[in-house]
CSV table of C-alpha atoms and ligand atoms in Angstrom, one decimal:
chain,number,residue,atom,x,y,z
A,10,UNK,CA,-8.3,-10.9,3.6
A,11,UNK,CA,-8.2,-8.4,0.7
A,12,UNK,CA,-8.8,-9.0,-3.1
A,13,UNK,CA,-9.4,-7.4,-6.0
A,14,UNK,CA,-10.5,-8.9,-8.7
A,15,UNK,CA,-9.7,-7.4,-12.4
A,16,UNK,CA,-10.3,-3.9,-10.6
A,17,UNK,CA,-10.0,-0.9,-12.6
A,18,UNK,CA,-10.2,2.8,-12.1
A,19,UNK,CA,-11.1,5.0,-15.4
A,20,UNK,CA,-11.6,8.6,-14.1
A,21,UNK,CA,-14.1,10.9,-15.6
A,22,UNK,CA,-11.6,12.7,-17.6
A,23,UNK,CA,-11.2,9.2,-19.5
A,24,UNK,CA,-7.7,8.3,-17.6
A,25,UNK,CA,-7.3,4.8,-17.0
A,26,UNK,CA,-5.6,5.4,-13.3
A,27,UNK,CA,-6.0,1.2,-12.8
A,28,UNK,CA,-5.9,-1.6,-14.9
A,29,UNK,CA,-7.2,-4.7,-14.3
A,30,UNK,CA,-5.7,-5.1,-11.1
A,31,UNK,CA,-6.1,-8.5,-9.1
A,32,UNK,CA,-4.3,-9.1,-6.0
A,33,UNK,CA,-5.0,-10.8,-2.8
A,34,UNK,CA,-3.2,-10.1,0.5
A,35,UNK,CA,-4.1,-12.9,3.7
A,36,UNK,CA,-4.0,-12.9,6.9
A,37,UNK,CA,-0.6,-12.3,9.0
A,38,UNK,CA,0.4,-11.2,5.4
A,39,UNK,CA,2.7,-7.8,4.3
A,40,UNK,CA,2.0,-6.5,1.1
A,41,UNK,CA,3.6,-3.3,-0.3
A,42,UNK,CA,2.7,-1.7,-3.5
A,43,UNK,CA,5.6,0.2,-5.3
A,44,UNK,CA,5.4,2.6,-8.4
A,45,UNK,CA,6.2,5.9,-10.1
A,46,UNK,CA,3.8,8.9,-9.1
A,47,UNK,CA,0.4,8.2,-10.9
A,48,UNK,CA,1.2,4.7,-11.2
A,49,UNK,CA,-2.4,4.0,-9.5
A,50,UNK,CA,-1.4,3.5,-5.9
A,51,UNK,CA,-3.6,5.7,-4.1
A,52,UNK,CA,-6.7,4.7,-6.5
A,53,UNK,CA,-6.4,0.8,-5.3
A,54,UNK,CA,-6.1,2.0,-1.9
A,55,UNK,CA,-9.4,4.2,-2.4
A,56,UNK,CA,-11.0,1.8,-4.0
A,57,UNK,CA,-11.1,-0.8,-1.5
A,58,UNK,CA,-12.4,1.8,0.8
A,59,UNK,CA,-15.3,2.1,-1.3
A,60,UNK,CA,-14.1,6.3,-1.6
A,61,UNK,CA,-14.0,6.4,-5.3
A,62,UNK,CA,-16.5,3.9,-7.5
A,63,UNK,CA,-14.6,1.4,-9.7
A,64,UNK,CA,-15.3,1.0,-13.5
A,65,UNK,CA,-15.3,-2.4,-13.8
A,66,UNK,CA,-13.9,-5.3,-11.3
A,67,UNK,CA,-14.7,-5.9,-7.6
A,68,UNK,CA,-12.6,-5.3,-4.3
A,69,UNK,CA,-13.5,-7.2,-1.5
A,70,UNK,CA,-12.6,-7.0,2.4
A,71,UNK,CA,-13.3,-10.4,3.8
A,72,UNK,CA,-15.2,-11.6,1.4
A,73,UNK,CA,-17.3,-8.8,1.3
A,74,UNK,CA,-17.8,-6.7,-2.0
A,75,UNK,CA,-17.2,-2.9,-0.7
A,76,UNK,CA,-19.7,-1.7,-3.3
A,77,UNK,CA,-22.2,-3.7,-2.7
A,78,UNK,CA,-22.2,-3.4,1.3
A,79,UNK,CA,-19.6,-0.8,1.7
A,80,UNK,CA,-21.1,-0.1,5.9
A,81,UNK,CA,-20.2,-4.2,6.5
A,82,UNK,CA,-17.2,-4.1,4.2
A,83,UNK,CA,-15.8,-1.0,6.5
A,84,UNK,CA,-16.6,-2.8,9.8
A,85,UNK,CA,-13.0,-5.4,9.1
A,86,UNK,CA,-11.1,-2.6,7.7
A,87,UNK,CA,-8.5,0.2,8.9
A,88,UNK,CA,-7.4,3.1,7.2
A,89,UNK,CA,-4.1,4.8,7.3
A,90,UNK,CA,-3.1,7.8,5.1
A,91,UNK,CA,0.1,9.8,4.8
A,92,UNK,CA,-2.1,12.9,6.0
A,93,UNK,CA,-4.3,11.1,9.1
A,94,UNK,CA,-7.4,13.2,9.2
A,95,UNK,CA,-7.3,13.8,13.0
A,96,UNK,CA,-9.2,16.7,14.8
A,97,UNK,CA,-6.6,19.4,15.9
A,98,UNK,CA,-8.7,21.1,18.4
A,99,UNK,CA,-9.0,17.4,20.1
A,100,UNK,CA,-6.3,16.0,22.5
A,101,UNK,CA,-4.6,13.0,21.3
A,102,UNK,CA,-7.0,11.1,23.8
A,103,UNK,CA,-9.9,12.9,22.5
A,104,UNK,CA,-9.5,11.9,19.4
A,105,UNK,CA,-9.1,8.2,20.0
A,106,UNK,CA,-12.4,8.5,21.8
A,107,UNK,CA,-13.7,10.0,19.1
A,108,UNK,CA,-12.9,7.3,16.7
A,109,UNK,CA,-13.8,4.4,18.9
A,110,UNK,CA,-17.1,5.4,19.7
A,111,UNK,CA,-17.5,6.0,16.0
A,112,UNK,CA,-16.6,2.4,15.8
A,113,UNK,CA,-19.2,1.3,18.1
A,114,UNK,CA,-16.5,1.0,21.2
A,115,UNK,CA,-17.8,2.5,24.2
A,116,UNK,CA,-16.6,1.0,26.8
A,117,UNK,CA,-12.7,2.0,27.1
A,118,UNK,CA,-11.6,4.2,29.5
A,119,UNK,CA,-8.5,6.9,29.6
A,120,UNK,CA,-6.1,4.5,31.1
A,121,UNK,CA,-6.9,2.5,28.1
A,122,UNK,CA,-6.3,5.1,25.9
A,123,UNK,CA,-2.9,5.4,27.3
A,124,UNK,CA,-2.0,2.4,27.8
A,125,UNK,CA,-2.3,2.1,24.0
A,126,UNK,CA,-0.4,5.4,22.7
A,127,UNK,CA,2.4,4.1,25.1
A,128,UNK,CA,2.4,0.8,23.3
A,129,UNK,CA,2.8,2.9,20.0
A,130,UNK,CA,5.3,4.8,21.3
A,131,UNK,CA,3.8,8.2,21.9
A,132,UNK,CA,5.6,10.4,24.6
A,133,UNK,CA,3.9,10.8,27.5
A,134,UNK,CA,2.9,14.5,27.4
A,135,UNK,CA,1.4,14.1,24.3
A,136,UNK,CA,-1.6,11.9,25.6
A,137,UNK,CA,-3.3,15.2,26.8
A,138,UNK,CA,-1.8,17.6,24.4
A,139,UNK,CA,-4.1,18.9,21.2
A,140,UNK,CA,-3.6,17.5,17.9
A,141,UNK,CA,-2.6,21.2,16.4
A,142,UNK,CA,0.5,21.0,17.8
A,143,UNK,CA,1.5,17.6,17.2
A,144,UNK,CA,4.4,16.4,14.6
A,145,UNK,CA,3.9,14.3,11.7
A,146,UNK,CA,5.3,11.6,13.5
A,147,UNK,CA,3.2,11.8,16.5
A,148,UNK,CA,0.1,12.2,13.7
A,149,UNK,CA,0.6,8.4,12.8
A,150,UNK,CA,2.0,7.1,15.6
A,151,UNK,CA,-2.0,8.2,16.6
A,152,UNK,CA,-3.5,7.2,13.4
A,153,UNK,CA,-2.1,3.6,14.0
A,154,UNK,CA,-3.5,3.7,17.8
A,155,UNK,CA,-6.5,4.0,15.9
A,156,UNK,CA,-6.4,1.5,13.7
A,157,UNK,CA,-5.0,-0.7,16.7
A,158,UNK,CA,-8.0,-0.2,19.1
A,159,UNK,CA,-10.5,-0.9,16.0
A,160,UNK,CA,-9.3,-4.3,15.6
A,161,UNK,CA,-10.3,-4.5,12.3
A,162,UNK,CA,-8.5,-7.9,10.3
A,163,UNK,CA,-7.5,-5.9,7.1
A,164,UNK,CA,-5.4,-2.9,7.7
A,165,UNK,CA,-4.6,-0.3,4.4
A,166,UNK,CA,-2.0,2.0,4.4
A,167,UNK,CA,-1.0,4.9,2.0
A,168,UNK,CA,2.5,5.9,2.2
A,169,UNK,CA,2.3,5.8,6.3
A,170,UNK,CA,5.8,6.5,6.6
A,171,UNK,CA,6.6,9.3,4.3
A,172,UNK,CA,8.1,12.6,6.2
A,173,UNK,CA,8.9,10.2,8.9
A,174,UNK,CA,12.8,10.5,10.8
A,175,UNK,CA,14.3,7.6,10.7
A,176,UNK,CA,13.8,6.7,14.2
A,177,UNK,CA,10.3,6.9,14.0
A,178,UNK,CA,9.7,5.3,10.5
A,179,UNK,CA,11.6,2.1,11.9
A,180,UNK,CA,9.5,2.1,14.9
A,181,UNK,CA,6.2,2.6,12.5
A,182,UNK,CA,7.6,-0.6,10.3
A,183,UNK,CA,8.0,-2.5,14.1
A,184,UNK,CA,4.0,-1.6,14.9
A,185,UNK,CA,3.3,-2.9,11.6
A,186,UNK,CA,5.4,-6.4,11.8
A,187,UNK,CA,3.3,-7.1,15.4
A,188,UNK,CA,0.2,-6.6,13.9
A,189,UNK,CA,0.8,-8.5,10.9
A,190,UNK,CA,2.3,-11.1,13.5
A,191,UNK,CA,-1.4,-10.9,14.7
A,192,UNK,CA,-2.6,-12.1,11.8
A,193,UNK,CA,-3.9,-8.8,10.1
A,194,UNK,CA,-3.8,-8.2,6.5
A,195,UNK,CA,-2.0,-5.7,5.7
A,196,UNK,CA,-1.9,-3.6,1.8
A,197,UNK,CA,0.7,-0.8,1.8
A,198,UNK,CA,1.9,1.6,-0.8
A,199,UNK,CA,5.0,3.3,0.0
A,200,UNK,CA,7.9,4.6,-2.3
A,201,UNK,CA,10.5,3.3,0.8
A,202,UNK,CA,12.2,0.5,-1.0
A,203,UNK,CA,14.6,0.2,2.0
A,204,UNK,CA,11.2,-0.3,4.8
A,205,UNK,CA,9.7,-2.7,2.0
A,206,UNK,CA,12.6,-5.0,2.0
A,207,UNK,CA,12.5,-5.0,6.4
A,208,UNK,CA,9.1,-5.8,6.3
A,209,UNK,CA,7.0,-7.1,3.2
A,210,UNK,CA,6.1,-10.5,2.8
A,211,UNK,CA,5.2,-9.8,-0.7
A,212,UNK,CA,5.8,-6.7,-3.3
A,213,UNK,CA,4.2,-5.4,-6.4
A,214,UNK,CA,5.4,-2.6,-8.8
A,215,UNK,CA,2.8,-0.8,-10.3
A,216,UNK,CA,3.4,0.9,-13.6
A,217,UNK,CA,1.1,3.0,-15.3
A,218,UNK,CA,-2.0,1.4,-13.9
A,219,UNK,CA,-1.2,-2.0,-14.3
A,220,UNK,CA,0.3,-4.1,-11.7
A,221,UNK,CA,3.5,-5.7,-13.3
A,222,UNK,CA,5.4,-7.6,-11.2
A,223,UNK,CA,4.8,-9.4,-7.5
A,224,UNK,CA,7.6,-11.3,-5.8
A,225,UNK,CA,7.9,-13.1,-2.8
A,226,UNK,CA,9.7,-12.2,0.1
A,227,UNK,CA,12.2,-15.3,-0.6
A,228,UNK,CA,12.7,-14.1,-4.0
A,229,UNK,CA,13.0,-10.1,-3.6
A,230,UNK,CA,16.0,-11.1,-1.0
A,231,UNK,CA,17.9,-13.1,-3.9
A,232,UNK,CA,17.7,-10.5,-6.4
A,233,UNK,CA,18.2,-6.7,-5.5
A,234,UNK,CA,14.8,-4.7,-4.7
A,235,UNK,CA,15.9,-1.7,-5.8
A,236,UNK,CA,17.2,-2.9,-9.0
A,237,UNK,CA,14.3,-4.8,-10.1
A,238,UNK,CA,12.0,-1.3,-9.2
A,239,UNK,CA,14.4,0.3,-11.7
A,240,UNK,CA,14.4,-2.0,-14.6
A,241,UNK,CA,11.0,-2.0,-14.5
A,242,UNK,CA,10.8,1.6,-14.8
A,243,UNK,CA,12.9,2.1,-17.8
A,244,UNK,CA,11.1,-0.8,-19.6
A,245,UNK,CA,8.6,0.0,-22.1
A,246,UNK,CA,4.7,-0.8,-20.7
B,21,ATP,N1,-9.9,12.3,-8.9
B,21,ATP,C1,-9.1,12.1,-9.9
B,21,ATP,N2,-9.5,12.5,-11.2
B,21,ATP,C2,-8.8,12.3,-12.3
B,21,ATP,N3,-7.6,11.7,-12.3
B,21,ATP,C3,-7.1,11.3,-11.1
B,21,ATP,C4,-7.8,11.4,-9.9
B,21,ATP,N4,-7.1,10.9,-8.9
B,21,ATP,C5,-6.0,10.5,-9.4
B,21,ATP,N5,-6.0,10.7,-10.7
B,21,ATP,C6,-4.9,10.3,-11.7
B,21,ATP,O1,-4.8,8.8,-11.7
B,21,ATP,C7,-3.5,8.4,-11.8
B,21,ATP,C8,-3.1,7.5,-10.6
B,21,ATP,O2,-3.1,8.3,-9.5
B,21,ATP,P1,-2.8,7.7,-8.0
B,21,ATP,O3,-3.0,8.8,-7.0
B,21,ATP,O4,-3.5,6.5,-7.8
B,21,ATP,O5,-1.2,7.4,-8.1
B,21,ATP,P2,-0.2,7.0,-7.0
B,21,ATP,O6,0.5,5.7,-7.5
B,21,ATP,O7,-0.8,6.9,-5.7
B,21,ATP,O8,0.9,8.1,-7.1
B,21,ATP,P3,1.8,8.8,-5.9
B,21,ATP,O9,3.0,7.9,-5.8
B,21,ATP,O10,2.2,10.1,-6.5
B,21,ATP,O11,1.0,8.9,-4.7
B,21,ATP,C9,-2.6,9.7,-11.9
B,21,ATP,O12,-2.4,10.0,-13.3
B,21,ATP,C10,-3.5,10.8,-11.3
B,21,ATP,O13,-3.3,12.0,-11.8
B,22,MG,MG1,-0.5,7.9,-3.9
């Protein structure tokens, strides 16, 4: 489980990037985060990954406060970004051994390896083939294998499908709807308003720092999605 609790993000140039946030996304839940550029996305995201220091307000993975044990906090959480940091001199194999054993995994073997990057989809001949010459869609098909061989409860995402074809992006949102059929938790920010209706259990807009509206899943089907995002836009903060 994620929460924040009346989080908030004022950078050293004196911007308040996030306001007060408080959220909490459970287990086998969906949540995506919508918003304008700078709305504060990317600083709740790096927040409860303990990359940036918050002002005032506590996030916590599990229970746990990611300032105050950000090594334990880590341990039930997965990261991924728009731009996966991957090693491009590594095979694709490489760099999932890489990660495990950076997670403590040791014990999994190639056939493991691929038997996971075929469950995300990966092609074949990409299993052996160095992350230079992989495409962005191959780059987080991989950075979810990652994510999927740490096993961690709590999974955070940062506009994972953006660049994405269409065939691809749809399989990304199917990865996602298993694991959160797993029970993982799962906080995503995205500007796709067409893959947040497919998959989100619950959205938030974000304006200007401040979270300003959550509905359901039930409730974002009555009305229209897009819409809503839009009214909320042009209204004043
Ligand atoms: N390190 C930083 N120092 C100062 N200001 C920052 C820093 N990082 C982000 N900001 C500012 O904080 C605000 C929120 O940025 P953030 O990246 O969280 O937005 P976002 O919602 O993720 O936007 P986008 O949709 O473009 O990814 C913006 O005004 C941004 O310029
Ligand atoms: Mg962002």
């Amino acid at each position: 489980m994620l929460q924040a609790i009346d989080l908030t993000k004022r950078y050293e140039d004196g911007l308040l990037a996030l306001d007060n946030l408080s959220l909490e996304v459970k287990e086998g839940e969906i949540f995506c985060l919508l918003g304008a550029n700078g709305a504060g996305k990317t600083t709740a995201i790096n927040l409860f990954l303990n990359f940036i220091d918050p002002t005032a307000g506590t996030a916590l993975i599990n229970g746990i406060d990611v300032t105050k044990d950000p090594l334990e906090a880590k341990k039930y959480a997965s990261y991924v970004s728009e731009n996966v940091m991957l090693y491009g001199n590594f095979t694709a194999r490489q760099n999932l051994d890489f990660f495990a054993k950076l997670g403590g995994k040791r014990e999994l073997t190639k056939e493991d390896y691929h038997m996971h990057m075929r469950k995300v989809g990966l092609q074949e001949e990409a299993f052996e083939m160095r992350l230079k010459n992989f495409s962005k869609g191959m780059r987080q098909k991989l950075g979810i294998t990652i994510a999927i061989i740490k096993d961690a409860p709590n999974i955070l995402l940062d506009e994972p499908t953006a660049g994405l074809d269409p065939t691809a992006a749809a399989e990304f949102i199917k990865i996602l709807k298993g694991l959160r059929d797993n029970g993982k938790s799962i906080l995503m920010c995205t500007h796709d308003i067409f893959r947040t209706k497919t998959i989100a259990d619950r959205v938030g807009i974000m304006k200007e720092g401040r979270l300003v509206m959550i509905r359901t899943r039930e409730e974002f089907l009555e009305e229209d999605l897009e819409k809503i995002y839009l009214d909320y836009m042009q209204e004043a903060v």
